[in-house]
CSV table of C-alpha atoms in Angstrom, one decimal:
chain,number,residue,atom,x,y,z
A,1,UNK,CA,93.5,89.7,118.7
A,2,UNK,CA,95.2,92.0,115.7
A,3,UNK,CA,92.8,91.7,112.9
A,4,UNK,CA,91.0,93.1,109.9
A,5,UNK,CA,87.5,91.7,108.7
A,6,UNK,CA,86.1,92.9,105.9
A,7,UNK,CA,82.4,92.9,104.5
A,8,UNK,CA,80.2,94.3,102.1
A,9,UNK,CA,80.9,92.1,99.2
A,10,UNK,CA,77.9,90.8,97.1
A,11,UNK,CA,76.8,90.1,93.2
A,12,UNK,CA,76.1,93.9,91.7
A,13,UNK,CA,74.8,94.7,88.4
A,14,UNK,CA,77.2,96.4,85.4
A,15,UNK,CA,76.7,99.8,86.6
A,16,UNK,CA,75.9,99.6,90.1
A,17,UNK,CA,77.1,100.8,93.6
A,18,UNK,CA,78.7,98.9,96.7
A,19,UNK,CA,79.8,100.2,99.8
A,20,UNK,CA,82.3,97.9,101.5
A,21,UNK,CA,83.6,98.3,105.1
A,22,UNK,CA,87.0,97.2,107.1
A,23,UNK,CA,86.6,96.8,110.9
A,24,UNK,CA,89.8,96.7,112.6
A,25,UNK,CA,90.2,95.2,116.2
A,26,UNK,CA,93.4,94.7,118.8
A,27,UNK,CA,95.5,97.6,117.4
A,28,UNK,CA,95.0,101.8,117.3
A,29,UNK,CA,93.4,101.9,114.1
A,30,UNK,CA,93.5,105.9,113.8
A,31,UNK,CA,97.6,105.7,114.0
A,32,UNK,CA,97.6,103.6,110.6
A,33,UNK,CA,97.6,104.2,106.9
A,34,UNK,CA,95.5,101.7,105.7
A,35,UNK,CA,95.3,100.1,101.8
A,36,UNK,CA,92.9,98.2,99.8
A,37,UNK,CA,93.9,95.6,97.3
A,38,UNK,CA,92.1,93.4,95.2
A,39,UNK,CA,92.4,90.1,93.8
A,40,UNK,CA,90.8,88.7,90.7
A,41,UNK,CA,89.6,85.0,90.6
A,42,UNK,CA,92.7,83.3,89.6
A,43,UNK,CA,94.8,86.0,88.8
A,44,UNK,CA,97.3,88.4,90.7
A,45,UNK,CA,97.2,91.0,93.3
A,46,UNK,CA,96.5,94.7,92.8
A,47,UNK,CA,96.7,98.1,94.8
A,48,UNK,CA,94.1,99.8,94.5
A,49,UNK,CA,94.0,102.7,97.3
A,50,UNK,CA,95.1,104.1,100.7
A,51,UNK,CA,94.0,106.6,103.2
A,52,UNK,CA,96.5,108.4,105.9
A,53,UNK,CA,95.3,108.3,109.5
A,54,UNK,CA,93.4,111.8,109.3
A,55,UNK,CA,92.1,111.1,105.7
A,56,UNK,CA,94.6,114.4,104.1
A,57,UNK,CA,96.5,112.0,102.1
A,58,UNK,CA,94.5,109.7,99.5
A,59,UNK,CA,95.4,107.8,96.2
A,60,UNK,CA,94.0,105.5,93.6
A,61,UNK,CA,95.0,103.2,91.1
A,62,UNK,CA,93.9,104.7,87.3
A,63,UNK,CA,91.7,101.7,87.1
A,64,UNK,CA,89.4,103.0,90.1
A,65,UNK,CA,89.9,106.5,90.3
A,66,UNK,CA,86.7,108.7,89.8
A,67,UNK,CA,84.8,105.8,90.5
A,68,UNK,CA,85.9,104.4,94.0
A,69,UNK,CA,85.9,106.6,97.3
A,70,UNK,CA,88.3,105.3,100.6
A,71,UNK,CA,87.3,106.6,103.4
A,72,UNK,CA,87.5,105.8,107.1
A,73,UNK,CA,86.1,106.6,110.7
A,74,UNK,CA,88.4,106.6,113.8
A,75,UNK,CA,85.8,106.5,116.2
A,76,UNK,CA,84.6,103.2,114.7
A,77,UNK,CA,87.7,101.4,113.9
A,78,UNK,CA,86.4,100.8,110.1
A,79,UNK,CA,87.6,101.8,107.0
A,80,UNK,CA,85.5,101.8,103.8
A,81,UNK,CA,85.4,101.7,100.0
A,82,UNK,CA,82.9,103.5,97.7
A,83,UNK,CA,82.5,101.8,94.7
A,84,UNK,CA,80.4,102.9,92.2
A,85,UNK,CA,80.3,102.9,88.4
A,86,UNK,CA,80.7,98.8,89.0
A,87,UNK,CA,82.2,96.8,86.3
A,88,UNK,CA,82.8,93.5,85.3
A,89,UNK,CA,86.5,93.8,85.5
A,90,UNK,CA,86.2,94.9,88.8
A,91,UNK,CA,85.0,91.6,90.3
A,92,UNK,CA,87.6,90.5,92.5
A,93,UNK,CA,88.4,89.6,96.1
A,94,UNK,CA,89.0,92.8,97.8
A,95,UNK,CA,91.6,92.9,100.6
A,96,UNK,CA,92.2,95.4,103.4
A,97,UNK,CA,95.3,95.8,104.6
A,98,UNK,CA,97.3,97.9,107.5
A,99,UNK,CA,100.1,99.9,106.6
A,100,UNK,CA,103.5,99.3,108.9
A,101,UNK,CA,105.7,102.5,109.8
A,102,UNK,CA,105.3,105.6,111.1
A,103,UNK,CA,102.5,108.0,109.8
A,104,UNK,CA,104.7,110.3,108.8
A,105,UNK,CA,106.4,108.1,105.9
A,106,UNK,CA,104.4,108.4,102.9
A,107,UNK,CA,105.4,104.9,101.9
A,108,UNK,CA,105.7,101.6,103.5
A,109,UNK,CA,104.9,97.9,103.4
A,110,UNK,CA,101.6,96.5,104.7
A,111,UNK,CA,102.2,93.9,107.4
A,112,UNK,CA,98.6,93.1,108.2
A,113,UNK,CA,95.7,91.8,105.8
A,114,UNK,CA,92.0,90.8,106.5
A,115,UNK,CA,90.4,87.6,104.8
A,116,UNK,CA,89.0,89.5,101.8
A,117,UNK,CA,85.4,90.3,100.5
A,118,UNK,CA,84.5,88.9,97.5
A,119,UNK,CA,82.8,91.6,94.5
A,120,UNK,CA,81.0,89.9,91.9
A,121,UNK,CA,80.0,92.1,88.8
A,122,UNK,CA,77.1,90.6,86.5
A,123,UNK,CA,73.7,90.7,85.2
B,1,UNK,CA,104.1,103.0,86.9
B,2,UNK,CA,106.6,100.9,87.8
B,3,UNK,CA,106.3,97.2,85.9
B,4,UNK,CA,107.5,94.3,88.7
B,5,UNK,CA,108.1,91.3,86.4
B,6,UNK,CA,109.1,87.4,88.6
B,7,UNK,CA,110.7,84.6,87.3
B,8,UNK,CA,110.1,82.0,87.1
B,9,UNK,CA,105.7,81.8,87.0
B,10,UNK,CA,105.8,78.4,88.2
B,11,UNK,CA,108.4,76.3,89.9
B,12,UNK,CA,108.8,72.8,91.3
B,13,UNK,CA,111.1,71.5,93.7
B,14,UNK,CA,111.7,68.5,95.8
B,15,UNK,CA,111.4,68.7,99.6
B,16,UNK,CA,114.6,70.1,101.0
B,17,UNK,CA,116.0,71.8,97.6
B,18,UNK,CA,116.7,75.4,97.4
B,19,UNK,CA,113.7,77.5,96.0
B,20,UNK,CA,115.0,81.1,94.0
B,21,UNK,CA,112.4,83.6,93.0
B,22,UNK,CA,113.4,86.4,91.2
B,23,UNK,CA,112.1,89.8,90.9
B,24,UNK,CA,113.1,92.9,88.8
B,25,UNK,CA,111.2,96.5,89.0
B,26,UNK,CA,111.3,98.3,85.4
B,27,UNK,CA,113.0,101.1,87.8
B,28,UNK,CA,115.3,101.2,90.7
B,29,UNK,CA,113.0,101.0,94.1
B,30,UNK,CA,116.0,101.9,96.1
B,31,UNK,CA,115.8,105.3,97.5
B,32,UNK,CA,119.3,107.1,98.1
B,33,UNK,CA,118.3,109.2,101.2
B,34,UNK,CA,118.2,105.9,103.2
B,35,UNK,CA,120.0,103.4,101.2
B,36,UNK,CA,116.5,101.2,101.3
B,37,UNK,CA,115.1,99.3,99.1
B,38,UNK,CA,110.9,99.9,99.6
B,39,UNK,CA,110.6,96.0,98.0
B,40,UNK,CA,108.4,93.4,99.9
B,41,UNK,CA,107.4,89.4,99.5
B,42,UNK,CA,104.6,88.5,100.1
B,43,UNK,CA,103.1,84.0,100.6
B,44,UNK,CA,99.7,83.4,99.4
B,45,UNK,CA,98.0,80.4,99.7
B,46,UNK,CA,95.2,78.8,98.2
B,47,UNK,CA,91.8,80.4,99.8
B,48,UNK,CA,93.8,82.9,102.0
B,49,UNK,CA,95.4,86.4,102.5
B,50,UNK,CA,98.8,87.2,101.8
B,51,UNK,CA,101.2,87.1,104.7
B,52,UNK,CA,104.0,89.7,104.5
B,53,UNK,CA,107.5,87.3,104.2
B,54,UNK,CA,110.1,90.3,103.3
B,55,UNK,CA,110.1,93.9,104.2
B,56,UNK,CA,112.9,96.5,103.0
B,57,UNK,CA,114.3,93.6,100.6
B,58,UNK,CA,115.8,91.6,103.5
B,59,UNK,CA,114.4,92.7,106.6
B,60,UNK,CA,112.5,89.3,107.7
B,61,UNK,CA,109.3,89.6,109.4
B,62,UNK,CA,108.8,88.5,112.8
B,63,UNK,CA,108.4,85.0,113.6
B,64,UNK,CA,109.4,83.7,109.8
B,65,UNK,CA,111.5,80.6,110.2
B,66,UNK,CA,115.2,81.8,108.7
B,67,UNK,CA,115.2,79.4,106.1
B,68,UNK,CA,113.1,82.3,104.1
B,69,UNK,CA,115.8,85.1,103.0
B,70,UNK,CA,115.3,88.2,100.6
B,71,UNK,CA,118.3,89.9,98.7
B,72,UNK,CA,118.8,92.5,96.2
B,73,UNK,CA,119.5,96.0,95.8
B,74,UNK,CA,117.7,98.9,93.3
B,75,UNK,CA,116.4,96.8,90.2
B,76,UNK,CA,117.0,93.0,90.8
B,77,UNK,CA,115.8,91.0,94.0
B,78,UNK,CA,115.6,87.6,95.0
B,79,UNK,CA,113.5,85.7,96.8
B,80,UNK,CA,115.4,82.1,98.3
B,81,UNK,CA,113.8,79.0,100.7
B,82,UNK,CA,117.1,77.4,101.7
B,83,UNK,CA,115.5,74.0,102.3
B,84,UNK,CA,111.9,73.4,100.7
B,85,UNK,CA,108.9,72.6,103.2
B,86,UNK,CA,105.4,71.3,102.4
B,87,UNK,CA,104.1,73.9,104.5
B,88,UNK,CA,105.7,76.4,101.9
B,89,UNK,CA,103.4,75.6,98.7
B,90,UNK,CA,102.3,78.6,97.8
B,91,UNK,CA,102.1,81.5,95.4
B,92,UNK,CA,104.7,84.5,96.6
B,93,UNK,CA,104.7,88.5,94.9
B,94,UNK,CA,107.1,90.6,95.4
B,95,UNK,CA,105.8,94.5,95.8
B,96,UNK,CA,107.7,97.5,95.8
B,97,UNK,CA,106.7,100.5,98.1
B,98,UNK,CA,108.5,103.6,96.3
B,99,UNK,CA,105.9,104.7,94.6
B,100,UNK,CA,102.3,104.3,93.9
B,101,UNK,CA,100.2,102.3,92.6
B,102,UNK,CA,102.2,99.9,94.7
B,103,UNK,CA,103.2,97.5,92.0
B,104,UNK,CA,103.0,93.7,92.6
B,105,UNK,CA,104.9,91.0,90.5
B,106,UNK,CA,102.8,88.7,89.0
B,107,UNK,CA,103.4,85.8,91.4
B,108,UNK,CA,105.0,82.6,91.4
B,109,UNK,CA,103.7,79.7,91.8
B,110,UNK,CA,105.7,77.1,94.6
B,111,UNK,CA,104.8,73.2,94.2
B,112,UNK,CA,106.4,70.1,95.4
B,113,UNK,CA,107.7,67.7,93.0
């Protein structure tokens, strides 16, 4: 079966670290650009990174960048998000998702997304 | 960045009306080397992931039932359910693809009347 599952998610303190992961099953993860989005409680969704197949091409929202790392490894079929520097406007559902088209194209639609992990940030 | 702004936020309909959700990007998403529009819609519903409706501003995705159809061209796209199901409550975003951050609209909300 094609899916993504993510994991990872938890309740951080303001100022702390989280590390979450994307396994990907039933399709050739290395061939695919892959994104994370998030997703507030109750509010819309947001792009927040992608990663090319061999990890050359990279970009981040303003919101995260300098404090969140993507990152991914072929041989296991995961992706992963650093996030560090944690705060409370961060807490959201975050989403992996797969990125359709050829590797080549810089930009395309994403046609595949996991269930989420949810971030909480609090004391 | 490019702003994606829908309208309306919220809409309800009875069963079997026409739905229209419109979208406009704050700059044209359509790029002239391919004549195509990098504009996607996306269905959310309650407690799950989005599911990718639209690709390409009309291109329907594989297995959606036809009644789902996406128009548009450069700054101004439309979203339209030809026949309103229960199955179809939901919230739906539009995204365009043309450049990142990958903008989304911010959603509208489908209900039955």
């Amino acid at each position: 079966e094609v899916q993504l599952v993510e994991s990872g998610g938890g309740l951080v303190q303001p100022g702390g670290s989280l590390r979450l992961s994307c396994a990907a099953s039933g399709f050739t993860f290395s061939s695919y650009w892959m994104h994370w989005v998030r997703q507030a409680p109750g509010k819309g969704l947001v792009w927040v990174s992608h990663i090319n197949s061999d990890e050359s091409k990279i970009d981040y929202a303003d919101s995260v960048k300098g404090r969140f790392t993507v990152s991914r490894d072929n041989a296991k079929n995961t992706l992963y998000l650093q996030m560090n520097s944690l705060r409370a406007e961060d807490t959201a559902v975050y989403y992996c998702a797969r990125r359709s088209g050829p590797a080549f194209y810089y930009n395309y639609y994403c046609d595949l997304w996991g269930r989420g992990t949810l971030v909480t940030v609090s004391s | 960045d490019i702003v994606m702004t829908q309208s309306p936020d919220s809409l309800a309909l009875s069963l079997g009306e026409r739905a229209t959700i419109n979208c406009t990007s704050s700059q044209s998403v359509l790029y002239s080397s391919n004549n195509k529009n990098y504009l996607a819609w996306y269905q959310q519903k309650p407690g799950q992931p989005p599911i990718l409706l639209i690709y390409w501003a009309s291109t329907r995705e594989s297995g959606l039932p036809d009644r789902f159809s996406g128009s548009g061209s450069g700054t101004d796209f439309t979203l339209t359910i030809s026949s309103l199901q229960a199955e179809d409550v939901a919230v739906y975003y539009c995204q365009q693809y043309y450049s990142t951050p990958y903008t989304f609209g911010q959603g509208t909300k489908l209900e039955i009347k």
